[in-house]
CSV table of C-alpha atoms and ligand atoms in Angstrom, one decimal:
chain,number,residue,atom,x,y,z
V,232,MET,CA,25.0,2.8,12.5
V,233,SER,CA,23.7,0.0,14.7
V,234,LEU,CA,20.4,-0.6,16.6
V,235,ALA,CA,19.7,-3.2,19.3
V,236,ILE,CA,16.2,-4.3,20.3
V,237,HIS,CA,16.3,-6.2,23.6
V,238,ASP,CA,13.9,-8.8,24.9
V,239,ALA,CA,11.0,-8.5,22.5
V,240,LEU,CA,8.3,-11.1,21.9
V,241,LEU,CA,8.4,-12.3,18.2
V,242,PRO,CA,5.4,-13.7,16.2
V,243,ASP,CA,6.9,-17.2,16.5
V,244,GLY,CA,6.6,-17.0,20.3
V,245,ARG,CA,10.2,-16.5,21.2
V,246,THR,CA,11.3,-13.6,23.4
V,247,THR,CA,14.7,-12.5,22.1
V,248,SER,CA,16.9,-9.7,21.0
V,249,VAL,CA,17.5,-8.4,17.5
V,250,TYR,CA,20.6,-6.5,16.3
V,251,VAL,CA,20.4,-4.2,13.3
V,252,GLU,CA,23.4,-3.0,11.4
V,253,ASP,CA,22.8,-0.1,8.9
V,254,ASP,CA,19.6,-1.1,7.0
V,255,ARG,CA,19.6,-4.9,7.7
V,256,ILE,CA,18.9,-7.3,10.5
V,257,ALA,CA,22.4,-8.6,11.3
V,258,GLU,CA,21.8,-11.0,14.3
V,259,ILE,CA,19.0,-12.5,16.3
V,260,GLY,CA,19.3,-14.0,19.8
V,261,ARG,CA,22.2,-12.2,21.4
V,262,LYS,CA,21.8,-9.1,23.5
V,263,ARG,CA,24.4,-6.8,21.9
V,264,ASP,CA,25.4,-3.2,22.6
V,265,ALA,CA,24.7,-0.8,19.8
V,266,ASP,CA,24.6,2.9,19.0
V,267,THR,CA,20.9,2.9,19.9
V,268,THR,CA,19.4,0.4,22.2
V,269,ILE,CA,15.6,-0.1,22.8
V,270,ASP,CA,14.4,-2.0,25.8
V,271,ALA,CA,11.5,-3.9,24.4
V,272,ARG,CA,10.3,-5.8,27.5
V,273,GLY,CA,6.5,-5.8,27.3
V,274,MET,CA,6.5,-5.3,23.6
V,275,ALA,CA,6.1,-7.4,20.5
V,276,LEU,CA,8.4,-7.0,17.5
V,277,LEU,CA,6.7,-7.4,14.1
V,278,PRO,CA,7.8,-6.9,10.5
V,279,GLY,CA,6.6,-3.5,9.4
V,280,LEU,CA,3.2,-3.7,7.6
V,281,VAL,CA,3.3,-3.3,3.8
V,282,ASN,CA,0.4,-1.5,2.0
V,283,THR,CA,0.5,-2.5,-1.6
V,284,HIS,CA,-2.2,-0.2,-3.0
V,285,THR,CA,-2.9,3.3,-2.1
V,286,HIS,CA,-3.2,6.9,-3.3
V,287,ALA,CA,-1.6,8.5,-0.3
V,288,ALA,CA,-2.3,12.2,-0.8
V,289,MET,CA,-6.0,11.5,-1.1
V,290,ALA,CA,-5.7,11.8,2.7
V,291,LEU,CA,-6.6,15.4,2.0
V,292,LEU,CA,-10.0,14.2,0.7
V,293,ARG,CA,-10.8,11.9,3.6
V,294,GLY,CA,-14.4,12.3,4.5
V,295,TYR,CA,-15.0,14.9,1.8
V,296,ALA,CA,-17.5,12.6,0.0
V,297,ASP,CA,-18.8,9.2,1.2
V,298,ASP,CA,-21.7,6.9,0.7
V,299,MET,CA,-22.0,7.4,-3.0
V,300,ALA,CA,-21.9,5.2,-6.1
V,301,LEU,CA,-18.4,4.9,-7.6
V,302,GLN,CA,-19.1,6.7,-10.8
V,303,GLU,CA,-21.0,9.6,-9.2
V,304,TRP,CA,-18.3,9.8,-6.5
V,305,LEU,CA,-15.6,10.1,-9.1
V,306,THR,CA,-17.2,12.4,-11.6
V,307,GLU,CA,-19.1,14.8,-9.2
V,308,LYS,CA,-16.8,14.9,-6.3
V,309,ILE,CA,-13.3,13.5,-6.6
V,310,TRP,CA,-12.2,14.4,-10.2
V,311,PRO,CA,-13.2,18.1,-10.0
V,312,VAL,CA,-11.1,18.5,-6.8
V,313,GLU,CA,-8.3,16.4,-8.2
V,314,GLY,CA,-8.2,18.8,-11.1
V,315,ARG,CA,-7.2,21.5,-8.7
V,316,LEU,CA,-4.4,19.5,-6.9
V,317,THR,CA,-1.1,21.4,-6.8
V,318,PRO,CA,2.3,19.9,-6.3
V,319,ASP,CA,2.3,21.6,-2.9
V,320,ALA,CA,-1.0,19.9,-1.9
V,321,ILE,CA,0.5,16.6,-2.9
V,322,TYR,CA,3.5,17.2,-0.8
V,323,TRP,CA,1.5,18.0,2.3
V,324,GLY,CA,-1.1,15.3,1.6
V,325,THR,CA,1.7,12.7,1.3
V,326,LYS,CA,3.3,14.0,4.5
V,327,LEU,CA,0.0,13.5,6.3
V,328,ALA,CA,-0.4,10.0,4.9
V,329,CYS,CA,3.1,9.1,5.9
V,330,LEU,CA,2.5,10.4,9.4
V,331,GLU,CA,-0.7,8.2,9.6
V,332,MET,CA,1.2,5.2,8.3
V,333,ILE,CA,4.1,5.6,10.7
V,334,LYS,CA,1.6,6.0,13.6
V,335,THR,CA,-0.1,2.8,12.6
V,336,GLY,CA,2.9,0.5,11.8
V,337,THR,CA,3.2,0.6,8.0
V,338,THR,CA,6.8,0.9,6.8
V,339,CYS,CA,6.3,0.5,3.1
V,340,PHE,CA,3.6,1.4,0.6
V,341,ASN,CA,2.9,1.2,-3.1
V,342,ASP,CA,1.4,4.5,-4.2
V,343,MET,CA,-0.2,5.8,-7.4
V,344,TYR,CA,-1.2,9.5,-7.7
V,345,PHE,CA,-0.2,12.8,-9.3
V,346,HIS,CA,2.8,15.1,-9.0
V,347,MET,CA,4.7,12.1,-7.6
V,348,ASP,CA,8.1,13.9,-7.6
V,349,ARG,CA,6.7,16.0,-4.8
V,350,ALA,CA,5.3,12.9,-3.1
V,351,ALA,CA,8.7,11.4,-3.4
V,352,GLN,CA,10.2,14.4,-1.5
V,353,ALA,CA,7.7,13.9,1.3
V,354,VAL,CA,8.4,10.2,1.6
V,355,HIS,CA,12.1,10.8,1.6
V,356,GLU,CA,11.8,13.3,4.4
V,357,MET,CA,9.4,11.1,6.5
V,358,GLY,CA,11.8,8.1,6.3
V,359,LEU,CA,9.3,5.5,5.0
V,360,ARG,CA,9.9,3.2,2.0
V,361,ALA,CA,7.6,3.6,-1.0
V,362,TYR,CA,7.1,2.7,-4.7
V,363,LEU,CA,5.8,5.7,-6.4
V,364,SER,CA,4.0,5.7,-9.7
V,365,GLU,CA,2.5,8.8,-11.5
V,366,GLY,CA,-1.1,7.8,-12.2
V,367,PHE,CA,-1.3,7.6,-16.0
V,368,ILE,CA,-4.7,8.4,-17.7
V,369,ASP,CA,-4.8,9.3,-21.4
V,370,LEU,CA,-8.6,8.6,-21.6
V,371,LEU,CA,-8.0,6.1,-24.4
V,372,ASP,CA,-6.3,8.8,-26.6
V,373,ALA,CA,-3.0,7.3,-27.8
V,374,THR,CA,-1.8,10.7,-29.2
V,375,GLN,CA,-2.4,12.4,-25.9
V,376,GLY,CA,-0.7,9.3,-24.4
V,377,GLN,CA,2.6,10.0,-26.2
V,378,ALA,CA,2.9,13.5,-24.6
V,379,LEU,CA,1.9,12.1,-21.2
V,380,LEU,CA,4.5,9.4,-21.5
V,381,ARG,CA,7.3,12.0,-21.9
V,382,LYS,CA,5.9,13.8,-18.9
V,383,ASN,CA,5.7,10.6,-17.0
V,384,GLU,CA,9.3,9.7,-17.8
V,385,GLU,CA,10.5,13.1,-16.6
V,386,ILE,CA,8.7,12.6,-13.2
V,387,LEU,CA,10.2,9.1,-12.8
V,388,ARG,CA,13.6,10.6,-13.6
V,389,ARG,CA,13.1,13.2,-10.8
V,390,ILE,CA,12.0,10.5,-8.3
V,391,ALA,CA,15.1,8.5,-9.1
V,392,ALA,CA,17.2,11.6,-8.8
V,393,ILE,CA,16.4,11.8,-5.1
V,394,GLY,CA,18.9,8.9,-4.9
V,395,SER,CA,17.4,7.0,-2.0
V,396,SER,CA,17.0,3.2,-2.0
V,397,ARG,CA,13.8,3.7,0.0
V,398,VAL,CA,12.1,5.9,-2.7
V,399,VAL,CA,11.6,3.8,-5.8
V,400,PRO,CA,9.9,4.9,-9.1
V,401,ALA,CA,7.2,2.7,-10.5
V,402,VAL,CA,4.9,2.8,-13.5
V,403,GLY,CA,1.2,3.4,-12.9
V,404,PRO,CA,-1.3,2.9,-15.8
V,405,HIS,CA,-4.6,3.6,-14.0
V,406,ALA,CA,-6.8,0.9,-15.7
V,407,ILE,CA,-7.7,-0.6,-19.1
V,408,TYR,CA,-10.8,1.7,-19.2
V,409,THR,CA,-8.8,5.0,-18.8
V,410,VAL,CA,-5.6,4.1,-20.7
V,411,SER,CA,-5.2,3.3,-24.4
V,412,THR,CA,-3.7,-0.1,-25.4
V,413,GLU,CA,-0.8,1.8,-27.0
V,414,SER,CA,0.1,3.5,-23.7
V,415,LEU,CA,-0.5,0.4,-21.7
V,416,ARG,CA,2.1,-1.3,-23.9
V,417,ALA,CA,4.6,1.6,-23.9
V,418,LEU,CA,4.4,1.8,-20.1
V,419,LYS,CA,5.1,-2.0,-19.8
V,420,ASP,CA,8.1,-1.6,-22.1
V,421,LEU,CA,9.3,1.2,-19.8
V,422,ALA,CA,8.7,-0.8,-16.6
V,423,ASP,CA,10.5,-3.9,-18.1
V,424,ALA,CA,13.4,-1.9,-19.4
V,425,ARG,CA,14.0,-0.1,-16.0
V,426,GLY,CA,13.0,-2.9,-13.7
V,427,TYR,CA,10.0,-1.0,-12.3
V,428,LEU,CA,6.8,-2.3,-11.0
V,429,TYR,CA,3.7,-2.0,-13.2
V,430,HIS,CA,0.9,-0.9,-10.9
V,431,VAL,CA,-2.6,-1.1,-12.4
V,432,HIS,CA,-6.2,-1.4,-11.2
V,433,VAL,CA,-7.8,-4.6,-12.5
V,434,SER,CA,-11.4,-5.9,-12.4
V,435,GLU,CA,-12.5,-3.9,-9.4
V,436,THR,CA,-16.2,-4.0,-10.3
V,437,ASN,CA,-18.4,-6.2,-12.3
V,438,GLN,CA,-19.3,-3.1,-14.4
V,439,GLU,CA,-15.6,-2.8,-15.4
V,440,VAL,CA,-15.7,-6.4,-16.6
V,441,GLU,CA,-19.0,-6.0,-18.5
V,442,ASP,CA,-17.7,-2.8,-20.1
V,443,ALA,CA,-14.5,-4.5,-21.2
V,444,LYS,CA,-16.6,-7.3,-22.9
V,445,ASP,CA,-18.6,-4.6,-24.7
V,446,ASP,CA,-15.5,-2.5,-25.7
V,447,HIS,CA,-12.9,-5.2,-26.3
V,448,GLY,CA,-14.9,-8.4,-26.6
V,449,THR,CA,-13.1,-9.9,-23.6
V,450,THR,CA,-12.4,-9.4,-19.8
V,451,PRO,CA,-9.7,-7.0,-18.5
V,452,VAL,CA,-7.4,-9.9,-17.5
V,453,ARG,CA,-7.7,-11.6,-20.8
V,454,LEU,CA,-7.2,-8.3,-22.6
V,455,LEU,CA,-4.0,-7.6,-20.6
V,456,ASP,CA,-2.7,-11.1,-21.2
V,457,SER,CA,-3.5,-11.0,-25.0
V,458,LEU,CA,-1.4,-7.8,-25.1
V,459,GLY,CA,1.5,-9.6,-23.4
V,460,LEU,CA,1.3,-7.2,-20.4
V,461,LEU,CA,1.0,-9.7,-17.5
V,462,GLY,CA,4.3,-10.6,-15.8
V,463,PRO,CA,6.0,-10.8,-12.4
V,464,ASN,CA,6.4,-7.0,-12.1
V,465,VAL,CA,2.7,-6.4,-12.4
V,466,VAL,CA,0.8,-5.4,-9.1
V,467,ALA,CA,-2.9,-5.8,-9.9
V,468,ALA,CA,-5.0,-3.8,-7.5
V,469,HIS,CA,-8.4,-5.2,-6.4
V,470,SER,CA,-8.7,-8.2,-8.8
V,471,VAL,CA,-12.1,-8.9,-7.4
V,472,TRP,CA,-14.1,-10.1,-10.5
V,473,LEU,CA,-11.7,-12.8,-11.7
V,474,ASP,CA,-12.9,-16.3,-12.8
V,475,ASP,CA,-10.8,-19.4,-12.1
V,476,ALA,CA,-9.1,-19.4,-15.5
V,477,GLU,CA,-8.0,-15.8,-14.9
V,478,VAL,CA,-6.6,-16.7,-11.5
V,479,ARG,CA,-4.6,-19.5,-13.2
V,480,THR,CA,-3.3,-16.9,-15.7
V,481,PHE,CA,-2.2,-14.7,-12.9
V,482,ALA,CA,-0.4,-17.6,-11.3
V,483,GLN,CA,1.3,-18.6,-14.6
V,484,ARG,CA,2.5,-15.1,-15.3
V,485,GLY,CA,3.6,-14.4,-11.7
V,486,VAL,CA,1.2,-11.4,-11.3
V,487,LYS,CA,1.0,-10.0,-7.8
V,488,VAL,CA,-2.4,-9.0,-6.3
V,489,ALA,CA,-3.1,-6.1,-4.0
V,490,HIS,CA,-6.3,-7.0,-2.2
V,491,CYS,CA,-8.2,-4.0,-0.7
V,492,PRO,CA,-11.1,-5.4,1.3
V,493,VAL,CA,-12.2,-2.2,3.1
V,494,SER,CA,-12.4,-0.2,-0.1
V,495,ASN,CA,-14.2,-3.0,-1.9
V,496,MET,CA,-16.8,-3.2,0.9
V,497,LYS,CA,-17.3,0.5,1.2
V,498,LEU,CA,-17.8,0.9,-2.6
V,499,ALA,CA,-20.0,-2.3,-2.5
V,500,VAL,CA,-18.3,-4.2,-5.3
V,501,ARG,CA,-20.7,-7.1,-4.5
V,502,ARG,CA,-18.4,-10.0,-4.1
V,503,ALA,CA,-15.3,-11.0,-2.2
V,504,MET,CA,-12.1,-11.3,-4.2
V,505,PRO,CA,-11.4,-15.0,-4.7
V,506,LEU,CA,-8.7,-15.2,-2.0
V,507,GLU,CA,-8.8,-19.0,-1.4
V,508,VAL,CA,-8.7,-19.8,-5.1
V,509,MET,CA,-5.8,-17.4,-5.6
V,510,ARG,CA,-3.8,-18.9,-2.7
V,511,ALA,CA,-4.5,-22.5,-3.9
V,512,ALA,CA,-3.3,-21.5,-7.4
V,513,GLY,CA,-0.1,-20.0,-5.9
V,514,VAL,CA,-0.8,-16.3,-6.6
V,515,THR,CA,1.1,-13.9,-4.4
V,516,VAL,CA,-1.6,-11.9,-2.6
V,517,SER,CA,-0.9,-8.8,-0.5
V,518,LEU,CA,-3.0,-6.2,1.2
V,519,GLY,CA,-3.8,-2.6,0.5
V,520,THR,CA,-5.9,0.1,1.9
V,521,ASP,CA,-6.7,1.9,-1.4
V,522,GLY,CA,-6.8,5.7,-1.1
V,523,PRO,CA,-7.9,7.3,2.2
V,524,ALA,CA,-10.9,8.8,0.5
V,525,SER,CA,-12.3,5.3,-0.2
V,526,ASN,CA,-11.4,3.6,3.1
V,527,ASN,CA,-11.1,6.2,5.0
V,528,SER,CA,-8.0,5.1,6.9
V,529,LEU,CA,-4.5,4.0,6.2
V,530,ASP,CA,-4.4,1.7,9.3
V,531,MET,CA,-3.4,-1.7,8.0
V,532,PHE,CA,-4.5,-3.3,11.3
V,533,GLN,CA,-8.1,-2.4,10.2
V,534,THR,CA,-7.4,-3.9,6.8
V,535,MET,CA,-6.1,-7.1,8.3
V,536,LYS,CA,-9.2,-7.6,10.4
V,537,ALA,CA,-11.5,-6.7,7.5
V,538,THR,CA,-9.7,-9.3,5.3
V,539,ALA,CA,-10.4,-12.0,7.8
V,540,LEU,CA,-14.0,-11.0,8.4
V,541,LEU,CA,-14.9,-10.5,4.7
V,542,HIS,CA,-13.7,-13.9,3.6
V,543,LYS,CA,-15.3,-15.7,6.5
V,544,PHE,CA,-18.6,-13.9,6.0
V,545,ALA,CA,-18.7,-14.3,2.2
V,546,SER,CA,-17.8,-18.0,2.2
V,547,GLY,CA,-19.7,-19.0,5.3
V,548,GLU,CA,-16.5,-20.7,6.5
V,549,PRO,CA,-15.0,-19.4,9.7
V,550,THR,CA,-11.9,-21.5,9.0
V,551,VAL,CA,-10.8,-19.4,5.9
V,552,ALA,CA,-8.5,-16.3,6.1
V,553,SER,CA,-7.0,-17.3,9.5
V,554,ALA,CA,-5.2,-14.8,11.6
V,555,ARG,CA,-1.8,-16.3,10.5
V,556,THR,CA,-2.8,-16.2,6.8
V,557,VAL,CA,-3.9,-12.6,7.0
V,558,PHE,CA,-0.8,-11.5,9.0
V,559,ASP,CA,1.4,-13.1,6.3
V,560,LEU,CA,-0.5,-11.3,3.5
V,561,ALA,CA,0.2,-7.9,5.3
V,562,THR,CA,3.8,-8.6,5.9
V,563,VAL,CA,5.7,-11.2,3.8
V,564,GLY,CA,3.0,-11.2,1.1
V,565,GLY,CA,3.4,-7.4,0.7
V,566,ALA,CA,7.2,-7.7,0.6
V,567,ARG,CA,7.0,-10.4,-2.1
V,568,ALA,CA,4.5,-8.4,-4.2
V,569,LEU,CA,6.9,-5.5,-4.3
V,570,GLY,CA,10.1,-7.6,-4.6
V,571,LEU,CA,11.4,-6.4,-1.3
V,572,GLU,CA,13.7,-8.3,1.1
V,573,ALA,CA,11.5,-7.6,4.1
V,574,GLY,CA,8.3,-8.8,5.8
V,575,MET,CA,10.1,-11.3,8.1
V,576,ILE,CA,12.3,-11.0,11.1
V,577,GLU,CA,15.2,-12.9,9.7
V,578,VAL,CA,19.0,-12.2,9.5
V,579,GLY,CA,19.7,-10.4,6.2
V,580,LYS,CA,16.2,-8.9,5.8
V,581,LEU,CA,15.7,-5.1,5.7
V,582,ALA,CA,15.2,-3.7,9.2
V,583,ASP,CA,11.6,-2.5,8.6
V,584,LEU,CA,10.2,-3.2,12.1
V,585,VAL,CA,7.4,-2.3,14.4
V,586,LEU,CA,7.1,-2.6,18.2
V,587,LEU,CA,3.7,-3.2,19.6
V,588,ASP,CA,2.9,-2.2,23.2
V,589,LEU,CA,1.5,-5.3,24.8
V,590,ARG,CA,0.6,-3.5,28.0
V,591,ARG,CA,-2.7,-2.4,26.7
V,592,PRO,CA,-6.1,-3.8,27.6
V,593,GLU,CA,-7.0,-4.9,24.1
V,594,LEU,CA,-3.8,-6.9,23.8
V,595,THR,CA,-4.2,-8.6,27.2
V,596,PRO,CA,-3.8,-11.5,27.7
V,597,THR,CA,-1.3,-12.7,25.0
V,598,HIS,CA,-2.5,-16.2,24.4
V,599,ASP,CA,-1.7,-15.8,20.8
V,600,LEU,CA,0.2,-12.8,19.5
V,601,VAL,CA,-0.8,-13.1,15.9
V,602,SER,CA,-4.5,-13.5,16.8
V,603,ASN,CA,-4.2,-10.3,18.9
V,604,VAL,CA,-2.5,-8.5,16.0
V,605,VAL,CA,-5.2,-9.3,13.5
V,606,TYR,CA,-8.4,-9.3,15.6
V,607,ALA,CA,-7.7,-7.0,18.6
V,608,ALA,CA,-5.0,-4.5,17.8
V,609,THR,CA,-5.4,-1.1,16.1
V,610,GLY,CA,-2.7,1.1,14.8
V,611,ASP,CA,-2.8,2.9,18.2
V,612,CYS,CA,-1.1,-0.1,19.8
V,613,VAL,CA,2.1,0.7,17.8
V,614,ASP,CA,4.8,2.2,20.0
V,615,THR,CA,7.9,2.3,17.8
V,616,VAL,CA,8.5,2.2,14.1
V,617,ILE,CA,11.8,1.5,12.4
V,618,CYS,CA,12.4,1.7,8.6
V,619,ASP,CA,15.6,1.0,6.9
V,620,GLY,CA,17.3,0.6,10.3
V,621,ARG,CA,16.2,4.1,11.4
V,622,VAL,CA,13.8,4.9,14.3
V,623,LEU,CA,10.9,7.0,12.8
V,624,MET,CA,8.7,6.9,15.9
V,625,GLN,CA,9.3,6.0,19.5
V,626,HIS,CA,6.6,6.0,22.2
V,627,ARG,CA,4.3,7.3,19.5
V,628,LYS,CA,6.2,10.5,19.0
V,629,VAL,CA,7.0,11.5,15.4
V,630,PRO,CA,9.1,14.6,14.9
V,631,GLY,CA,7.3,17.5,13.1
V,632,GLU,CA,3.8,16.0,13.7
V,633,ALA,CA,2.0,19.2,14.7
V,634,GLU,CA,3.4,21.1,11.7
V,635,ILE,CA,2.2,18.4,9.3
V,636,LEU,CA,-1.3,18.4,10.7
V,637,GLU,CA,-1.6,22.2,10.6
V,638,HIS,CA,-0.4,22.4,6.9
V,639,ALA,CA,-2.4,19.5,5.7
V,640,GLU,CA,-5.6,20.9,7.3
V,641,LYS,CA,-5.0,24.2,5.6
V,642,VAL,CA,-4.2,22.7,2.2
V,643,ALA,CA,-7.2,20.4,2.4
V,644,ARG,CA,-9.6,23.3,3.2
V,645,ASP,CA,-8.2,25.4,0.4
V,646,LEU,CA,-8.5,22.5,-2.0
V,647,VAL,CA,-12.2,21.9,-1.5
V,648,GLY,CA,-13.0,25.6,-1.2
V,649,GLY,CA,-13.9,25.5,2.5
V,650,ARG,CA,-12.5,28.9,3.1
W,821,ZN,ZN1,-7.0,2.5,-6.2
C-alpha cells in the first residue's frame, strides 16, 4: 500500500512531495505515483500531534462539572459517575475522543482510564495510535492491590490480543496517594518485564507534595526514586511542583514528562511547571491535554498555544517557550516520550501525518508556518489526517461520525442520569 502527498509546505519551509510505503515515510522530494495520491497544494504537511496524557473516555463528562476545587470535583462529581461507567460507555466515550482527536490533528495518545480493553477496540477501529493503561487505584491497600494486579494483567493481555502495532498496552498506577508502594513496585516490575510504559501522575498540586511529606516524610519524586521506580519507561504526567534537584533526578533516570498546561491552569495548580529548568537539564518534555473533563478539549493546537502563553506569562519573559520549542514538544517530544519513531517528517519515520489547510483567514499570510501553527491555528484548520500510512480523514470527513456522536450523546446522558 502506498500513498503520495504532492507539493505540500513543510515546517522547514520547503515545498515538496512525500511518498509513504505501508506505515513509513519512504521518500521525500520526488513526485511519485502511488495507490493513493493527495494534491496538497495550499496545504502544510506536519507530523501528527502526540498527546501524552489523557483519559479519553472522560469526553463523556465534558462540561458535566466545572469551576470547582480538585478534591470536591473528584469526590462529589467525577468519582460517583465513574463508579457507573460500563465497558460500553468506555467504548463510545473513547470513540468520541478519537473522533475529536482525528478532527484536530492528533495521531497518537497516551491514555489512562478504565475498561481499557474496550477502549482498545475503539482505538483499533478508529485507526489512531495509542498507549493504553488501565488506571490502577488500590487506595493504598496492598491486599486489594494483588487482586487488582491480576485483573490488570488480564486487561493488558486482551489489549495485546488485538494484535495491532498501533494499540499498545501500558501500565498505569494512578499516583502515589492512591496506590500502595507494593503495587507501585509490582506494576513497575510488570512494565519492565514486558517493555511497557509506566504512566503515572506526579506532583500535580502543592497539596500532593505536602501530603507526601506528611505521609512518607518526603516528596513524590524522592519517594518514587527511593523505591527504584524512576526510569526511561516512566511518563510522569504534570510534574508541576518539582524542585531543581528533582528535575536533575528526572534527567538522570531518563523520566519523560507530560506537561498539561490547560488542565493545570483550569484546576489552578498555582505555578507553571518548570519547563525551562527541565529543558536545560535535558529532560524529555511532551504535551498532554489531560482528560476532556478537566480541559475540556482534546485539541492539541489549544494546548500548544496555552503552553507558550503560560510560560511567558509566568516567567515575565516573552522569549521563553517559543513557537518552535512548543511545536517540538507536541511532535518530536511526544514521540520521544512514548518511544515512537515518529514526530518528524523524515525517511524511515512512521507515516503519522497531518495536512493543514493554509487557505484559511487565520493562517494567512504564511510568514512563518510554525508560528501560525502554534499561535493562530485551531484543530479546525486540519484538513487531512494520516496514521500508520492510512488516511483517517480527508477534507474533514471521518467515516461514521454521525453515528459516534449520536451514541456518545445517549451514553453520556444515561451515565449522568439526565434522562
Ligand atoms: Zn490525568
